């Protein structure tokens, strides 16, 4: 009986973390379109996370521009706020900008409401202020 509460807690945590993983990753629930083998043979998409970074992002943008390649940047709202000129450059050079939360915090340790308000909406507002466009794509940190 002493172990019931810790066991119940572990079960609930495993359920909270495991159920979304099963539904989205394994069964594709809420996923717009899963990659098919046929599409993967014809196309490739470059995506970059965790920026913008004043050391690497300008070099990456130079490389992409010189090669005529477009990419998607999933930026952290806190870094977009700190380096708006880099986000502006991404946008002006035709790259897509997505959200990667305000900070690189694991979603599993936050409530859905907290994720939406403090990370997704806040980051979308920052990106929209800089580029004039509201981002529509989201990549959760650590893939969860
Ligand atoms: Zn990341």
PDB file of C-alpha atoms and ligand atoms in Angstrom:
ATOM      1  CA  UNK A   1       0.000   0.000   0.000  1.00  0.00           C
ATOM      2  CA  UNK A   2       2.957   2.338   0.660  1.00  0.00           C
ATOM      3  CA  UNK A   3       4.033   2.012  -2.966  1.00  0.00           C
ATOM      4  CA  UNK A   4       0.631   2.784  -4.439  1.00  0.00           C
ATOM      5  CA  UNK A   5       0.988   6.563  -4.693  1.00  0.00           C
ATOM      6  CA  UNK A   6       4.500   6.564  -6.239  1.00  0.00           C
ATOM      7  CA  UNK A   7       3.430   3.812  -8.648  1.00  0.00           C
ATOM      8  CA  UNK A   8       0.284   5.692  -9.587  1.00  0.00           C
ATOM      9  CA  UNK A   9       2.360   8.842 -10.115  1.00  0.00           C
ATOM     10  CA  UNK A  10       4.833   6.993 -12.344  1.00  0.00           C
ATOM     11  CA  UNK A  11       1.946   5.482 -14.302  1.00  0.00           C
ATOM     12  CA  UNK A  12       0.334   8.902 -14.819  1.00  0.00           C
ATOM     13  CA  UNK A  13       3.625  10.476 -15.905  1.00  0.00           C
ATOM     14  CA  UNK A  14       4.270   7.601 -18.331  1.00  0.00           C
ATOM     15  CA  UNK A  15       0.741   7.999 -19.694  1.00  0.00           C
ATOM     16  CA  UNK A  16       1.133  11.781 -20.044  1.00  0.00           C
ATOM     17  CA  UNK A  17       4.420  11.378 -21.896  1.00  0.00           C
ATOM     18  CA  UNK A  18       3.774   8.159 -23.753  1.00  0.00           C
ATOM     19  CA  UNK A  19       0.265   8.665 -25.083  1.00  0.00           C
ATOM     20  CA  UNK A  20       1.075  11.752 -27.219  1.00  0.00           C
ATOM     21  CA  UNK A  21       4.155   9.948 -28.542  1.00  0.00           C
ATOM     22  CA  UNK A  22       2.089   6.940 -29.565  1.00  0.00           C
ATOM     23  CA  UNK A  23      -0.696   8.994 -31.110  1.00  0.00           C
ATOM     24  CA  UNK A  24       1.493  11.391 -33.103  1.00  0.00           C
ATOM     25  CA  UNK A  25       4.630   9.438 -33.920  1.00  0.00           C
ATOM     26  CA  UNK A  26       3.281   5.949 -34.381  1.00  0.00           C
ATOM     27  CA  UNK A  27      -0.302   6.534 -35.535  1.00  0.00           C
ATOM     28  CA  UNK A  28       0.153   9.972 -37.145  1.00  0.00           C
ATOM     29  CA  UNK A  29      -2.819  11.502 -35.299  1.00  0.00           C
ATOM     30  CA  UNK A  30      -2.824  15.289 -35.859  1.00  0.00           C
ATOM     31  CA  UNK A  31      -0.051  15.033 -38.469  1.00  0.00           C
ATOM     32  CA  UNK A  32      -0.941  16.709 -41.782  1.00  0.00           C
ATOM     33  CA  UNK A  33       0.914  14.302 -44.000  1.00  0.00           C
ATOM     34  CA  UNK A  34       3.442  11.626 -43.261  1.00  0.00           C
ATOM     35  CA  UNK A  35       6.407  11.385 -45.634  1.00  0.00           C
ATOM     36  CA  UNK A  36       5.987   8.663 -48.170  1.00  0.00           C
ATOM     37  CA  UNK A  37       8.878   6.855 -49.777  1.00  0.00           C
ATOM     38  CA  UNK A  38       7.836   8.068 -53.222  1.00  0.00           C
ATOM     39  CA  UNK A  39       7.899  11.763 -52.241  1.00  0.00           C
ATOM     40  CA  UNK A  40      11.181  11.359 -50.384  1.00  0.00           C
ATOM     41  CA  UNK A  41      12.840  10.174 -53.586  1.00  0.00           C
ATOM     42  CA  UNK A  42      11.861  13.330 -55.470  1.00  0.00           C
ATOM     43  CA  UNK A  43      12.307  16.080 -52.892  1.00  0.00           C
ATOM     44  CA  UNK A  44      14.524  17.141 -50.059  1.00  0.00           C
ATOM     45  CA  UNK A  45      13.820  19.826 -47.473  1.00  0.00           C
ATOM     46  CA  UNK A  46      16.502  21.596 -45.492  1.00  0.00           C
ATOM     47  CA  UNK A  47      15.421  22.608 -42.001  1.00  0.00           C
ATOM     48  CA  UNK A  48      17.460  24.249 -39.279  1.00  0.00           C
ATOM     49  CA  UNK A  49      16.586  24.550 -35.592  1.00  0.00           C
ATOM     50  CA  UNK A  50      17.650  26.435 -32.475  1.00  0.00           C
ATOM     51  CA  UNK A  51      18.688  29.730 -34.097  1.00  0.00           C
ATOM     52  CA  UNK A  52      19.141  32.357 -35.059  1.00  0.00           C
ATOM     53  CA  UNK A  53      22.773  32.393 -34.001  1.00  0.00           C
ATOM     54  CA  UNK A  54      24.964  35.439 -34.734  1.00  0.00           C
ATOM     55  CA  UNK A  55      27.988  33.243 -35.469  1.00  0.00           C
ATOM     56  CA  UNK A  56      26.494  30.567 -37.740  1.00  0.00           C
ATOM     57  CA  UNK A  57      23.257  31.883 -39.228  1.00  0.00           C
ATOM     58  CA  UNK A  58      24.853  34.604 -41.424  1.00  0.00           C
ATOM     59  CA  UNK A  59      27.303  32.033 -42.853  1.00  0.00           C
ATOM     60  CA  UNK A  60      24.470  29.576 -43.477  1.00  0.00           C
ATOM     61  CA  UNK A  61      22.332  32.265 -45.133  1.00  0.00           C
ATOM     62  CA  UNK A  62      25.289  33.245 -47.367  1.00  0.00           C
ATOM     63  CA  UNK A  63      25.744  29.606 -48.403  1.00  0.00           C
ATOM     64  CA  UNK A  64      22.046  29.087 -49.141  1.00  0.00           C
ATOM     65  CA  UNK A  65      21.872  32.356 -51.128  1.00  0.00           C
ATOM     66  CA  UNK A  66      24.985  31.501 -53.176  1.00  0.00           C
ATOM     67  CA  UNK A  67      23.556  28.064 -54.031  1.00  0.00           C
ATOM     68  CA  UNK A  68      20.009  29.326 -54.677  1.00  0.00           C
ATOM     69  CA  UNK A  69      18.564  27.073 -51.981  1.00  0.00           C
ATOM     70  CA  UNK A  70      15.587  27.822 -49.735  1.00  0.00           C
ATOM     71  CA  UNK A  71      15.214  26.323 -46.281  1.00  0.00           C
ATOM     72  CA  UNK A  72      12.968  26.370 -43.256  1.00  0.00           C
ATOM     73  CA  UNK A  73      14.278  27.831 -40.031  1.00  0.00           C
ATOM     74  CA  UNK A  74      12.553  26.765 -36.826  1.00  0.00           C
ATOM     75  CA  UNK A  75      13.624  29.603 -34.557  1.00  0.00           C
ATOM     76  CA  UNK A  76      13.481  30.044 -30.809  1.00  0.00           C
ATOM     77  CA  UNK A  77      11.387  33.081 -29.890  1.00  0.00           C
ATOM     78  CA  UNK A  78      13.965  34.234 -27.335  1.00  0.00           C
ATOM     79  CA  UNK A  79      16.729  34.233 -29.958  1.00  0.00           C
ATOM     80  CA  UNK A  80      14.511  35.848 -32.594  1.00  0.00           C
ATOM     81  CA  UNK A  81      13.865  38.604 -30.058  1.00  0.00           C
ATOM     82  CA  UNK A  82      17.619  38.978 -29.461  1.00  0.00           C
ATOM     83  CA  UNK A  83      18.658  38.848 -33.146  1.00  0.00           C
ATOM     84  CA  UNK A  84      15.730  40.279 -35.141  1.00  0.00           C
ATOM     85  CA  UNK A  85      17.989  41.328 -38.037  1.00  0.00           C
ATOM     86  CA  UNK A  86      18.791  37.668 -38.710  1.00  0.00           C
ATOM     87  CA  UNK A  87      15.116  36.686 -38.749  1.00  0.00           C
ATOM     88  CA  UNK A  88      14.412  39.622 -41.044  1.00  0.00           C
ATOM     89  CA  UNK A  89      17.168  38.477 -43.380  1.00  0.00           C
ATOM     90  CA  UNK A  90      15.777  34.896 -43.436  1.00  0.00           C
ATOM     91  CA  UNK A  91      12.399  36.285 -44.415  1.00  0.00           C
ATOM     92  CA  UNK A  92      13.737  38.739 -47.011  1.00  0.00           C
ATOM     93  CA  UNK A  93      15.775  36.001 -48.670  1.00  0.00           C
ATOM     94  CA  UNK A  94      12.690  33.830 -49.104  1.00  0.00           C
ATOM     95  CA  UNK A  95      13.165  31.241 -46.408  1.00  0.00           C
ATOM     96  CA  UNK A  96      10.303  29.872 -44.374  1.00  0.00           C
ATOM     97  CA  UNK A  97      10.270  30.592 -40.659  1.00  0.00           C
ATOM     98  CA  UNK A  98       8.685  28.282 -38.126  1.00  0.00           C
ATOM     99  CA  UNK A  99       8.400  28.183 -34.357  1.00  0.00           C
ATOM    100  CA  UNK A 100      10.603  26.048 -32.098  1.00  0.00           C
ATOM    101  CA  UNK A 101       9.206  27.412 -28.768  1.00  0.00           C
ATOM    102  CA  UNK A 102      10.359  30.522 -26.921  1.00  0.00           C
ATOM    103  CA  UNK A 103      13.179  28.611 -25.222  1.00  0.00           C
ATOM    104  CA  UNK A 104      14.423  25.096 -25.915  1.00  0.00           C
ATOM    105  CA  UNK A 105      12.366  23.583 -23.117  1.00  0.00           C
ATOM    106  CA  UNK A 106      10.984  20.063 -23.324  1.00  0.00           C
ATOM    107  CA  UNK A 107       7.199  20.137 -23.848  1.00  0.00           C
ATOM    108  CA  UNK A 108       6.666  17.116 -21.645  1.00  0.00           C
ATOM    109  CA  UNK A 109       7.415  19.119 -18.511  1.00  0.00           C
ATOM    110  CA  UNK A 110       4.894  21.878 -19.324  1.00  0.00           C
ATOM    111  CA  UNK A 111       1.129  22.006 -19.569  1.00  0.00           C
ATOM    112  CA  UNK A 112      -0.429  22.304 -23.056  1.00  0.00           C
ATOM    113  CA  UNK A 113      -1.779  25.744 -22.075  1.00  0.00           C
ATOM    114  CA  UNK A 114       1.697  26.888 -21.028  1.00  0.00           C
ATOM    115  CA  UNK A 115       3.225  25.609 -24.259  1.00  0.00           C
ATOM    116  CA  UNK A 116       0.621  27.383 -26.356  1.00  0.00           C
ATOM    117  CA  UNK A 117       0.669  30.733 -24.560  1.00  0.00           C
ATOM    118  CA  UNK A 118       4.221  31.123 -23.291  1.00  0.00           C
ATOM    119  CA  UNK A 119       6.010  29.453 -26.154  1.00  0.00           C
ATOM    120  CA  UNK A 120       4.020  29.115 -29.377  1.00  0.00           C
ATOM    121  CA  UNK A 121       1.900  32.290 -29.312  1.00  0.00           C
ATOM    122  CA  UNK A 122       4.676  34.404 -27.795  1.00  0.00           C
ATOM    123  CA  UNK A 123       7.173  33.261 -30.437  1.00  0.00           C
ATOM    124  CA  UNK A 124       4.626  33.724 -33.236  1.00  0.00           C
ATOM    125  CA  UNK A 125       4.036  37.317 -32.052  1.00  0.00           C
ATOM    126  CA  UNK A 126       7.786  38.046 -32.066  1.00  0.00           C
ATOM    127  CA  UNK A 127       8.276  36.588 -35.552  1.00  0.00           C
ATOM    128  CA  UNK A 128       5.229  38.438 -36.865  1.00  0.00           C
ATOM    129  CA  UNK A 129       6.518  41.735 -35.426  1.00  0.00           C
ATOM    130  CA  UNK A 130       9.818  41.225 -37.267  1.00  0.00           C
ATOM    131  CA  UNK A 131       8.616  39.833 -40.613  1.00  0.00           C
ATOM    132  CA  UNK A 132       5.013  41.003 -40.837  1.00  0.00           C
ATOM    133  CA  UNK A 133       3.932  37.376 -41.340  1.00  0.00           C
ATOM    134  CA  UNK A 134       2.590  34.971 -38.773  1.00  0.00           C
ATOM    135  CA  UNK A 135       4.387  31.618 -38.836  1.00  0.00           C
ATOM    136  CA  UNK A 136       2.203  28.558 -39.355  1.00  0.00           C
ATOM    137  CA  UNK A 137       4.694  25.738 -38.824  1.00  0.00           C
ATOM    138  CA  UNK A 138       5.838  24.422 -35.481  1.00  0.00           C
ATOM    139  CA  UNK A 139       8.562  21.962 -34.524  1.00  0.00           C
ATOM    140  CA  UNK A 140       8.645  20.985 -30.854  1.00  0.00           C
ATOM    141  CA  UNK A 141      12.062  21.009 -29.163  1.00  0.00           C
ATOM    142  CA  UNK A 142      13.639  17.555 -28.831  1.00  0.00           C
ATOM    143  CA  UNK A 143      11.012  16.274 -31.266  1.00  0.00           C
ATOM    144  CA  UNK A 144       8.389  15.751 -28.583  1.00  0.00           C
TER     145      UNK A 144
HETATM  146 ZN1  LIG B   1      16.062  22.186 -31.175  1.00  0.00          ZN
END
